[in-house]
Amino acid sequence: MTYDLVIGDRGYSSWSLRGWLLLDAFGIPVRTISARLYTDELPNLLKDFHPARTAPTLRTPDGVVVPESLAIAEELASRHPEAEIWPTDPKARAIARVLAAEMHAGFGALRSYCPMNLRVSYTDCSPPPEVLADLDRLQVIWDWARAQTGAEGDWLCGAYSAADVFFAPVAARIAGYNLPVGAAAQAYVAAHLAHPSFRRWRAMGLVDGADQEFYRRDYPQRPWPGPAPLPARAVDGSATENAACPYSGKPVTHVLELAGRRFGFCNAFCRDKTAADPEAWPKFRALLA
């Protein structure tokens, strides 16, 4: 049973990232329906998802429309307890919910000054005091969560949970704007950048439509600080090792080259998202093996 999820531009829509991670990172099948931000596409699309007004919006297999990320998290957790979207330990679960709720409602200065942009990373953005205060608060609650739950791995409350989903776009902001945080916070950011679902979303975001002018900044740039992708590129022609797209099973029409080998896909988006980060896609990695 597959859920429908309305999303905005993958490179920029932080709330859409949260909604998608709540499904993809926990192995819940999802079909995305995307609309370009700052156009009529989203309001027109959402006419079929009444009463939603924003992305992400979920529609369940039985037709229930669920807007808002916190509601999506709770509904998916209720329907899929085996996915362990929230921690199973009651104390850790309570703390995770506190974290997600504060993120959902707060950190306005950080979100306004540093809108998420997965297509670029800057060396410095001269964050004002209000943004620095938000960064301080983030580190306070992240440290508190670890101390309370005894979490010793990458994530805040033990295993990866909805609490971490809600902070994924914050990690992207810290990475993208090179924001000043301590070593523990930097390690948490690095874990997000390396998370397989985050890597898949960012790979799609890199090729998901044209740049949005609203997000352009004139700060000096640096390479993206996450895992370096393998050097793949789109090429012409039709000769490939595989006859069918690894994702859809449809005939090959578009080709990429990697390490002297040629692989085919059923459309430009399948090829380009793979070229953006080949190791992010398990079905493509199987071809490489």
PDB file of C-alpha atoms in Angstrom:
ATOM      1  CA  MET A   1       0.000   0.000   0.000  1.00  0.00           C
ATOM      2  CA  THR A   2       1.522   3.279  -1.177  1.00  0.00           C
ATOM      3  CA  TYR A   3       1.019   6.768   0.203  1.00  0.00           C
ATOM      4  CA  ASP A   4       0.761   9.892  -1.942  1.00  0.00           C
ATOM      5  CA  LEU A   5       2.889  12.828  -0.822  1.00  0.00           C
ATOM      6  CA  VAL A   6       2.683  16.360  -2.219  1.00  0.00           C
ATOM      7  CA  ILE A   7       6.074  18.077  -2.156  1.00  0.00           C
ATOM      8  CA  GLY A   8       7.697  21.299  -3.331  1.00  0.00           C
ATOM      9  CA  ASP A   9      11.096  21.728  -4.994  1.00  0.00           C
ATOM     10  CA  ARG A  10      13.418  19.135  -3.478  1.00  0.00           C
ATOM     11  CA  GLY A  11      16.397  21.462  -3.479  1.00  0.00           C
ATOM     12  CA  TYR A  12      14.647  24.053  -1.338  1.00  0.00           C
ATOM     13  CA  SER A  13      11.497  22.815   0.419  1.00  0.00           C
ATOM     14  CA  SER A  14      12.598  21.962   3.942  1.00  0.00           C
ATOM     15  CA  TRP A  15       9.185  20.803   5.112  1.00  0.00           C
ATOM     16  CA  SER A  16       8.806  18.582   2.049  1.00  0.00           C
ATOM     17  CA  LEU A  17      12.114  16.968   2.986  1.00  0.00           C
ATOM     18  CA  ARG A  18      10.746  16.186   6.439  1.00  0.00           C
ATOM     19  CA  GLY A  19       7.569  14.669   5.040  1.00  0.00           C
ATOM     20  CA  TRP A  20       9.448  12.471   2.583  1.00  0.00           C
ATOM     21  CA  LEU A  21      11.984  11.278   5.155  1.00  0.00           C
ATOM     22  CA  LEU A  22       9.126  10.120   7.399  1.00  0.00           C
ATOM     23  CA  LEU A  23       8.313   7.610   4.669  1.00  0.00           C
ATOM     24  CA  ASP A  24      11.504   6.784   2.785  1.00  0.00           C
ATOM     25  CA  ALA A  25      13.795   6.529   5.819  1.00  0.00           C
ATOM     26  CA  PHE A  26      11.421   4.075   7.489  1.00  0.00           C
ATOM     27  CA  GLY A  27      10.715   1.890   4.468  1.00  0.00           C
ATOM     28  CA  ILE A  28       7.131   3.025   3.856  1.00  0.00           C
ATOM     29  CA  PRO A  29       6.200   3.100   0.145  1.00  0.00           C
ATOM     30  CA  VAL A  30       5.534   6.603  -1.180  1.00  0.00           C
ATOM     31  CA  ARG A  31       4.568   8.158  -4.509  1.00  0.00           C
ATOM     32  CA  THR A  32       5.566  11.823  -4.743  1.00  0.00           C
ATOM     33  CA  ILE A  33       3.563  14.478  -6.559  1.00  0.00           C
ATOM     34  CA  SER A  34       5.657  17.601  -6.945  1.00  0.00           C
ATOM     35  CA  ALA A  35       4.830  21.244  -7.552  1.00  0.00           C
ATOM     36  CA  ARG A  36       7.217  24.110  -8.189  1.00  0.00           C
ATOM     37  CA  LEU A  37       7.315  26.728  -5.447  1.00  0.00           C
ATOM     38  CA  TYR A  38       6.383  30.365  -6.138  1.00  0.00           C
ATOM     39  CA  THR A  39       4.045  29.373  -8.967  1.00  0.00           C
ATOM     40  CA  ASP A  40       0.383  28.377  -9.221  1.00  0.00           C
ATOM     41  CA  GLU A  41       1.354  24.705  -9.323  1.00  0.00           C
ATOM     42  CA  LEU A  42       1.075  23.998  -5.599  1.00  0.00           C
ATOM     43  CA  PRO A  43      -2.306  25.658  -4.909  1.00  0.00           C
ATOM     44  CA  ASN A  44      -3.731  24.060  -8.056  1.00  0.00           C
ATOM     45  CA  LEU A  45      -2.400  20.646  -7.087  1.00  0.00           C
ATOM     46  CA  LEU A  46      -3.751  20.937  -3.564  1.00  0.00           C
ATOM     47  CA  LYS A  47      -7.278  21.421  -4.849  1.00  0.00           C
ATOM     48  CA  ASP A  48      -7.314  17.627  -4.981  1.00  0.00           C
ATOM     49  CA  PHE A  49      -6.077  17.421  -1.363  1.00  0.00           C
ATOM     50  CA  HIS A  50      -8.688  19.497   0.477  1.00  0.00           C
ATOM     51  CA  PRO A  51      -8.266  21.122   3.026  1.00  0.00           C
ATOM     52  CA  ALA A  52      -4.461  21.225   2.679  1.00  0.00           C
ATOM     53  CA  ARG A  53      -2.690  24.489   1.874  1.00  0.00           C
ATOM     54  CA  THR A  54       0.977  23.541   2.132  1.00  0.00           C
ATOM     55  CA  ALA A  55       3.575  20.941   1.221  1.00  0.00           C
ATOM     56  CA  PRO A  56       4.064  18.329   2.431  1.00  0.00           C
ATOM     57  CA  THR A  57       0.591  16.882   2.408  1.00  0.00           C
ATOM     58  CA  LEU A  58       0.007  13.143   2.728  1.00  0.00           C
ATOM     59  CA  ARG A  59      -2.868  11.086   1.402  1.00  0.00           C
ATOM     60  CA  THR A  60      -3.211   7.654   2.962  1.00  0.00           C
ATOM     61  CA  PRO A  61      -4.031   4.540   0.918  1.00  0.00           C
ATOM     62  CA  ASP A  62      -7.608   4.764   2.222  1.00  0.00           C
ATOM     63  CA  GLY A  63      -7.927   8.376   1.072  1.00  0.00           C
ATOM     64  CA  VAL A  64      -7.427  10.400   4.263  1.00  0.00           C
ATOM     65  CA  VAL A  65      -5.677  13.747   3.652  1.00  0.00           C
ATOM     66  CA  VAL A  66      -3.091  14.600   6.319  1.00  0.00           C
ATOM     67  CA  PRO A  67      -1.407  18.017   6.054  1.00  0.00           C
ATOM     68  CA  GLU A  68       1.331  19.210   8.452  1.00  0.00           C
ATOM     69  CA  SER A  69       4.507  17.310   9.263  1.00  0.00           C
ATOM     70  CA  LEU A  70       3.767  16.573  12.903  1.00  0.00           C
ATOM     71  CA  ALA A  71       0.394  15.118  11.973  1.00  0.00           C
ATOM     72  CA  ILE A  72       2.038  13.071   9.230  1.00  0.00           C
ATOM     73  CA  ALA A  73       4.581  11.715  11.722  1.00  0.00           C
ATOM     74  CA  GLU A  74       1.920  10.733  14.234  1.00  0.00           C
ATOM     75  CA  GLU A  75      -0.386   9.164  11.638  1.00  0.00           C
ATOM     76  CA  LEU A  76       2.386   7.116  10.078  1.00  0.00           C
ATOM     77  CA  ALA A  77       3.592   6.011  13.503  1.00  0.00           C
ATOM     78  CA  SER A  78       0.071   4.844  14.362  1.00  0.00           C
ATOM     79  CA  ARG A  79      -0.377   2.966  11.111  1.00  0.00           C
ATOM     80  CA  HIS A  80       3.148   1.496  11.036  1.00  0.00           C
ATOM     81  CA  PRO A  81       4.271   0.729  14.593  1.00  0.00           C
ATOM     82  CA  GLU A  82       6.810  -1.754  13.197  1.00  0.00           C
ATOM     83  CA  ALA A  83       8.675   1.139  11.534  1.00  0.00           C
ATOM     84  CA  GLU A  84       9.511   2.656  14.956  1.00  0.00           C
ATOM     85  CA  ILE A  85       9.210   6.216  13.700  1.00  0.00           C
ATOM     86  CA  TRP A  86       9.222   7.350  17.330  1.00  0.00           C
ATOM     87  CA  PRO A  87      11.488   5.644  19.901  1.00  0.00           C
ATOM     88  CA  THR A  88       9.948   2.629  21.571  1.00  0.00           C
ATOM     89  CA  ASP A  89      11.256   3.589  25.026  1.00  0.00           C
ATOM     90  CA  PRO A  90       8.649   5.886  26.680  1.00  0.00           C
ATOM     91  CA  LYS A  91      11.172   8.394  28.014  1.00  0.00           C
ATOM     92  CA  ALA A  92      13.057   8.614  24.741  1.00  0.00           C
ATOM     93  CA  ARG A  93       9.764   8.901  22.862  1.00  0.00           C
ATOM     94  CA  ALA A  94       8.637  11.812  25.028  1.00  0.00           C
ATOM     95  CA  ILE A  95      11.946  13.607  24.501  1.00  0.00           C
ATOM     96  CA  ALA A  96      11.809  13.008  20.749  1.00  0.00           C
ATOM     97  CA  ARG A  97       8.343  14.548  20.634  1.00  0.00           C
ATOM     98  CA  VAL A  98       9.538  17.576  22.597  1.00  0.00           C
ATOM     99  CA  LEU A  99      12.343  18.078  20.091  1.00  0.00           C
ATOM    100  CA  ALA A 100      10.100  17.743  17.049  1.00  0.00           C
ATOM    101  CA  ALA A 101       7.500  20.107  18.485  1.00  0.00           C
ATOM    102  CA  GLU A 102      10.071  22.825  19.257  1.00  0.00           C
ATOM    103  CA  MET A 103      11.549  22.501  15.773  1.00  0.00           C
ATOM    104  CA  HIS A 104       8.102  22.670  14.196  1.00  0.00           C
ATOM    105  CA  ALA A 105       7.249  25.904  15.989  1.00  0.00           C
ATOM    106  CA  GLY A 106      10.592  27.608  16.548  1.00  0.00           C
ATOM    107  CA  PHE A 107      13.953  28.749  15.225  1.00  0.00           C
ATOM    108  CA  GLY A 108      12.410  31.435  13.060  1.00  0.00           C
ATOM    109  CA  ALA A 109      15.571  33.534  12.791  1.00  0.00           C
ATOM    110  CA  LEU A 110      17.621  30.599  11.494  1.00  0.00           C
ATOM    111  CA  ARG A 111      14.924  29.512   9.062  1.00  0.00           C
ATOM    112  CA  SER A 112      14.441  33.037   7.721  1.00  0.00           C
ATOM    113  CA  TYR A 113      18.094  34.064   7.400  1.00  0.00           C
ATOM    114  CA  CYS A 114      19.274  30.689   6.070  1.00  0.00           C
ATOM    115  CA  PRO A 115      16.575  29.183   3.843  1.00  0.00           C
ATOM    116  CA  MET A 116      17.449  25.630   2.939  1.00  0.00           C
ATOM    117  CA  ASN A 117      19.315  25.305  -0.355  1.00  0.00           C
ATOM    118  CA  LEU A 118      20.755  21.865  -1.050  1.00  0.00           C
ATOM    119  CA  ARG A 119      22.441  23.015  -4.258  1.00  0.00           C
ATOM    120  CA  VAL A 120      25.189  25.124  -2.720  1.00  0.00           C
ATOM    121  CA  SER A 121      27.392  25.595   0.329  1.00  0.00           C
ATOM    122  CA  TYR A 122      28.916  28.892   1.431  1.00  0.00           C
ATOM    123  CA  THR A 123      32.118  29.650   3.303  1.00  0.00           C
ATOM    124  CA  ASP A 124      30.434  32.294   5.497  1.00  0.00           C
ATOM    125  CA  CYS A 125      27.085  34.044   5.733  1.00  0.00           C
ATOM    126  CA  SER A 126      27.806  36.457   8.644  1.00  0.00           C
ATOM    127  CA  PRO A 127      24.963  35.176  10.831  1.00  0.00           C
ATOM    128  CA  PRO A 128      23.400  37.866  13.035  1.00  0.00           C
ATOM    129  CA  PRO A 129      22.952  37.482  16.824  1.00  0.00           C
ATOM    130  CA  GLU A 130      19.425  36.100  16.454  1.00  0.00           C
ATOM    131  CA  VAL A 131      20.675  33.238  14.301  1.00  0.00           C
ATOM    132  CA  LEU A 132      23.563  32.547  16.660  1.00  0.00           C
ATOM    133  CA  ALA A 133      21.030  32.382  19.515  1.00  0.00           C
ATOM    134  CA  ASP A 134      19.021  29.792  17.590  1.00  0.00           C
ATOM    135  CA  LEU A 135      22.185  27.751  17.025  1.00  0.00           C
ATOM    136  CA  ASP A 136      22.958  27.903  20.732  1.00  0.00           C
ATOM    137  CA  ARG A 137      19.449  26.711  21.550  1.00  0.00           C
ATOM    138  CA  LEU A 138      19.736  23.833  19.108  1.00  0.00           C
ATOM    139  CA  GLN A 139      22.907  22.632  20.776  1.00  0.00           C
ATOM    140  CA  VAL A 140      21.321  22.917  24.218  1.00  0.00           C
ATOM    141  CA  ILE A 141      18.387  20.677  23.330  1.00  0.00           C
ATOM    142  CA  TRP A 142      20.500  18.256  21.311  1.00  0.00           C
ATOM    143  CA  ASP A 143      22.880  17.800  24.246  1.00  0.00           C
ATOM    144  CA  TRP A 144      19.931  17.519  26.637  1.00  0.00           C
ATOM    145  CA  ALA A 145      18.303  14.813  24.509  1.00  0.00           C
ATOM    146  CA  ARG A 146      21.480  12.734  24.413  1.00  0.00           C
ATOM    147  CA  ALA A 147      22.042  13.110  28.149  1.00  0.00           C
ATOM    148  CA  GLN A 148      18.453  12.141  28.967  1.00  0.00           C
ATOM    149  CA  THR A 149      18.255   9.164  26.616  1.00  0.00           C
ATOM    150  CA  GLY A 150      21.838   7.945  26.904  1.00  0.00           C
ATOM    151  CA  ALA A 151      22.173   8.049  23.115  1.00  0.00           C
ATOM    152  CA  GLU A 152      25.762   7.306  22.104  1.00  0.00           C
ATOM    153  CA  GLY A 153      25.457   6.851  18.333  1.00  0.00           C
ATOM    154  CA  ASP A 154      24.719   9.302  15.559  1.00  0.00           C
ATOM    155  CA  TRP A 155      21.176  10.208  16.570  1.00  0.00           C
ATOM    156  CA  LEU A 156      19.532  12.164  19.352  1.00  0.00           C
ATOM    157  CA  CYS A 157      17.323   9.603  21.060  1.00  0.00           C
ATOM    158  CA  GLY A 158      18.908   6.267  20.184  1.00  0.00           C
ATOM    159  CA  ALA A 159      18.004   4.944  16.735  1.00  0.00           C
ATOM    160  CA  TYR A 160      17.113   7.338  13.914  1.00  0.00           C
ATOM    161  CA  SER A 161      13.641   8.690  14.659  1.00  0.00           C
ATOM    162  CA  ALA A 162      11.149  11.411  13.756  1.00  0.00           C
ATOM    163  CA  ALA A 163      13.104  13.783  15.985  1.00  0.00           C
ATOM    164  CA  ASP A 164      16.087  13.458  13.651  1.00  0.00           C
ATOM    165  CA  VAL A 165      13.825  13.824  10.613  1.00  0.00           C
ATOM    166  CA  PHE A 166      12.672  17.188  11.912  1.00  0.00           C
ATOM    167  CA  PHE A 167      16.250  18.418  12.276  1.00  0.00           C
ATOM    168  CA  ALA A 168      17.456  17.187   8.870  1.00  0.00           C
ATOM    169  CA  PRO A 169      16.815  20.561   7.168  1.00  0.00           C
ATOM    170  CA  VAL A 170      18.580  22.304  10.060  1.00  0.00           C
ATOM    171  CA  ALA A 171      21.593  20.088   9.456  1.00  0.00           C
ATOM    172  CA  ALA A 172      21.411  21.076   5.791  1.00  0.00           C
ATOM    173  CA  ARG A 173      21.378  24.741   6.777  1.00  0.00           C
ATOM    174  CA  ILE A 174      24.371  24.380   9.085  1.00  0.00           C
ATOM    175  CA  ALA A 175      26.234  22.595   6.284  1.00  0.00           C
ATOM    176  CA  GLY A 176      25.048  24.906   3.539  1.00  0.00           C
ATOM    177  CA  TYR A 177      25.835  28.166   5.311  1.00  0.00           C
ATOM    178  CA  ASN A 178      28.870  26.894   7.263  1.00  0.00           C
ATOM    179  CA  LEU A 179      27.258  27.964  10.522  1.00  0.00           C
ATOM    180  CA  PRO A 180      29.347  27.930  13.707  1.00  0.00           C
ATOM    181  CA  VAL A 181      28.492  25.017  15.999  1.00  0.00           C
ATOM    182  CA  GLY A 182      30.522  22.801  18.304  1.00  0.00           C
ATOM    183  CA  ALA A 183      32.090  19.441  17.568  1.00  0.00           C
ATOM    184  CA  ALA A 184      29.127  17.364  18.763  1.00  0.00           C
ATOM    185  CA  ALA A 185      26.716  19.334  16.592  1.00  0.00           C
ATOM    186  CA  GLN A 186      29.066  19.084  13.618  1.00  0.00           C
ATOM    187  CA  ALA A 187      29.155  15.313  14.021  1.00  0.00           C
ATOM    188  CA  TYR A 188      25.342  15.256  14.107  1.00  0.00           C
ATOM    189  CA  VAL A 189      25.221  17.325  10.920  1.00  0.00           C
ATOM    190  CA  ALA A 190      27.686  14.970   9.229  1.00  0.00           C
ATOM    191  CA  ALA A 191      25.495  11.994  10.127  1.00  0.00           C
ATOM    192  CA  HIS A 192      22.539  13.643   8.410  1.00  0.00           C
ATOM    193  CA  LEU A 193      24.528  14.438   5.268  1.00  0.00           C
ATOM    194  CA  ALA A 194      25.602  10.796   5.042  1.00  0.00           C
ATOM    195  CA  HIS A 195      22.161   9.299   5.733  1.00  0.00           C
ATOM    196  CA  PRO A 196      21.076   7.266   2.660  1.00  0.00           C
ATOM    197  CA  SER A 197      17.622   8.836   2.408  1.00  0.00           C
ATOM    198  CA  PHE A 198      19.006  12.345   2.780  1.00  0.00           C
ATOM    199  CA  ARG A 199      21.545  11.626   0.047  1.00  0.00           C
ATOM    200  CA  ARG A 200      18.802  10.392  -2.287  1.00  0.00           C
ATOM    201  CA  TRP A 201      16.671  13.474  -1.644  1.00  0.00           C
ATOM    202  CA  ARG A 202      19.597  15.829  -2.220  1.00  0.00           C
ATOM    203  CA  ALA A 203      20.584  14.003  -5.416  1.00  0.00           C
ATOM    204  CA  MET A 204      17.077  14.534  -6.729  1.00  0.00           C
ATOM    205  CA  GLY A 205      17.112  18.132  -5.505  1.00  0.00           C
ATOM    206  CA  LEU A 206      20.223  18.888  -7.516  1.00  0.00           C
ATOM    207  CA  VAL A 207      18.423  18.052 -10.781  1.00  0.00           C
ATOM    208  CA  ASP A 208      14.816  18.881  -9.852  1.00  0.00           C
ATOM    209  CA  GLY A 209      14.115  21.924 -12.034  1.00  0.00           C
ATOM    210  CA  ALA A 210      15.837  25.255 -12.453  1.00  0.00           C
ATOM    211  CA  ASP A 211      17.369  27.276  -9.623  1.00  0.00           C
ATOM    212  CA  GLN A 212      14.916  29.349  -7.593  1.00  0.00           C
ATOM    213  CA  GLU A 213      16.004  32.995  -7.523  1.00  0.00           C
ATOM    214  CA  PHE A 214      14.542  33.530  -4.036  1.00  0.00           C
ATOM    215  CA  TYR A 215      17.269  31.326  -2.551  1.00  0.00           C
ATOM    216  CA  ARG A 216      20.245  32.874  -4.319  1.00  0.00           C
ATOM    217  CA  ARG A 217      22.855  34.490  -2.084  1.00  0.00           C
ATOM    218  CA  ASP A 218      26.108  36.220  -3.034  1.00  0.00           C
ATOM    219  CA  TYR A 219      28.266  34.664  -0.304  1.00  0.00           C
ATOM    220  CA  PRO A 220      31.556  32.967  -1.260  1.00  0.00           C
ATOM    221  CA  GLN A 221      30.991  29.308  -2.072  1.00  0.00           C
ATOM    222  CA  ARG A 222      32.729  26.065  -1.114  1.00  0.00           C
ATOM    223  CA  PRO A 223      32.165  22.400  -2.030  1.00  0.00           C
ATOM    224  CA  TRP A 224      29.230  20.645  -0.370  1.00  0.00           C
ATOM    225  CA  PRO A 225      30.619  19.178   2.895  1.00  0.00           C
ATOM    226  CA  GLY A 226      28.805  15.843   2.679  1.00  0.00           C
ATOM    227  CA  PRO A 227      30.085  12.608   1.122  1.00  0.00           C
ATOM    228  CA  ALA A 228      31.737  13.206  -2.253  1.00  0.00           C
ATOM    229  CA  PRO A 229      29.776  11.511  -5.060  1.00  0.00           C
ATOM    230  CA  LEU A 230      31.343   9.223  -7.613  1.00  0.00           C
ATOM    231  CA  PRO A 231      32.143  11.090 -10.865  1.00  0.00           C
ATOM    232  CA  ALA A 232      29.292  10.068 -13.171  1.00  0.00           C
ATOM    233  CA  ARG A 233      28.053  12.081 -16.149  1.00  0.00           C
ATOM    234  CA  ALA A 234      25.251  12.034 -18.696  1.00  0.00           C
ATOM    235  CA  VAL A 235      26.320  10.935 -22.192  1.00  0.00           C
ATOM    236  CA  ASP A 236      24.721  10.482 -25.595  1.00  0.00           C
ATOM    237  CA  GLY A 237      24.070   7.185 -27.273  1.00  0.00           C
ATOM    238  CA  SER A 238      22.155   4.025 -26.445  1.00  0.00           C
ATOM    239  CA  ALA A 239      24.748   1.299 -25.819  1.00  0.00           C
ATOM    240  CA  THR A 240      24.564   0.245 -22.150  1.00  0.00           C
ATOM    241  CA  GLU A 241      25.308  -2.708 -19.896  1.00  0.00           C
ATOM    242  CA  ASN A 242      21.675  -2.951 -18.813  1.00  0.00           C
ATOM    243  CA  ALA A 243      18.657  -3.184 -21.106  1.00  0.00           C
ATOM    244  CA  ALA A 244      16.104  -1.954 -18.546  1.00  0.00           C
ATOM    245  CA  CYS A 245      15.998   0.971 -16.123  1.00  0.00           C
ATOM    246  CA  PRO A 246      17.034  -0.238 -12.647  1.00  0.00           C
ATOM    247  CA  TYR A 247      14.151   1.705 -11.072  1.00  0.00           C
ATOM    248  CA  SER A 248      11.177   1.188 -13.386  1.00  0.00           C
ATOM    249  CA  GLY A 249      12.166  -1.825 -15.461  1.00  0.00           C
ATOM    250  CA  LYS A 250      11.269   0.142 -18.610  1.00  0.00           C
ATOM    251  CA  PRO A 251      13.476   0.189 -21.732  1.00  0.00           C
ATOM    252  CA  VAL A 252      16.606   2.330 -21.673  1.00  0.00           C
ATOM    253  CA  THR A 253      16.457   5.771 -23.321  1.00  0.00           C
ATOM    254  CA  HIS A 254      19.049   7.843 -21.380  1.00  0.00           C
ATOM    255  CA  VAL A 255      22.635   6.968 -20.505  1.00  0.00           C
ATOM    256  CA  LEU A 256      25.265   7.865 -17.930  1.00  0.00           C
ATOM    257  CA  GLU A 257      28.930   6.960 -17.813  1.00  0.00           C
ATOM    258  CA  LEU A 258      30.825   6.022 -14.673  1.00  0.00           C
ATOM    259  CA  ALA A 259      34.376   4.654 -14.519  1.00  0.00           C
ATOM    260  CA  GLY A 260      34.301   3.842 -18.221  1.00  0.00           C
ATOM    261  CA  ARG A 261      31.036   1.901 -17.926  1.00  0.00           C
ATOM    262  CA  ARG A 262      27.695   2.923 -19.448  1.00  0.00           C
ATOM    263  CA  PHE A 263      24.343   2.472 -17.721  1.00  0.00           C
ATOM    264  CA  GLY A 264      20.864   3.165 -19.049  1.00  0.00           C
ATOM    265  CA  PHE A 265      17.670   4.641 -17.602  1.00  0.00           C
ATOM    266  CA  CYS A 266      14.114   5.179 -18.764  1.00  0.00           C
ATOM    267  CA  ASN A 267      14.126   8.987 -18.575  1.00  0.00           C
ATOM    268  CA  ALA A 268      16.374  11.959 -17.959  1.00  0.00           C
ATOM    269  CA  PHE A 269      15.397  12.325 -14.293  1.00  0.00           C
ATOM    270  CA  CYS A 270      16.290   8.716 -13.455  1.00  0.00           C
ATOM    271  CA  ARG A 271      19.669   9.204 -15.146  1.00  0.00           C
ATOM    272  CA  ASP A 272      20.387  12.628 -13.682  1.00  0.00           C
ATOM    273  CA  LYS A 273      19.469  11.816 -10.076  1.00  0.00           C
ATOM    274  CA  THR A 274      21.785   8.804 -10.324  1.00  0.00           C
ATOM    275  CA  ALA A 275      24.605  10.830 -11.845  1.00  0.00           C
ATOM    276  CA  ALA A 276      24.252  13.355  -8.997  1.00  0.00           C
ATOM    277  CA  ASP A 277      25.113  10.690  -6.376  1.00  0.00           C
ATOM    278  CA  PRO A 278      25.441   7.149  -7.754  1.00  0.00           C
ATOM    279  CA  GLU A 279      26.053   5.511  -4.371  1.00  0.00           C
ATOM    280  CA  ALA A 280      22.789   6.839  -2.948  1.00  0.00           C
ATOM    281  CA  TRP A 281      20.681   4.395  -4.991  1.00  0.00           C
ATOM    282  CA  PRO A 282      20.686   0.737  -3.901  1.00  0.00           C
ATOM    283  CA  LYS A 283      19.265  -0.513  -7.212  1.00  0.00           C
ATOM    284  CA  PHE A 284      22.007   1.256  -9.126  1.00  0.00           C
ATOM    285  CA  ARG A 285      24.688   0.008  -6.722  1.00  0.00           C
ATOM    286  CA  ALA A 286      23.525  -3.499  -7.566  1.00  0.00           C
ATOM    287  CA  LEU A 287      24.413  -2.795 -11.211  1.00  0.00           C
ATOM    288  CA  LEU A 288      27.853  -1.583 -10.169  1.00  0.00           C
ATOM    289  CA  ALA A 289      28.622  -4.707  -8.168  1.00  0.00           C
TER     290      ALA A 289
END
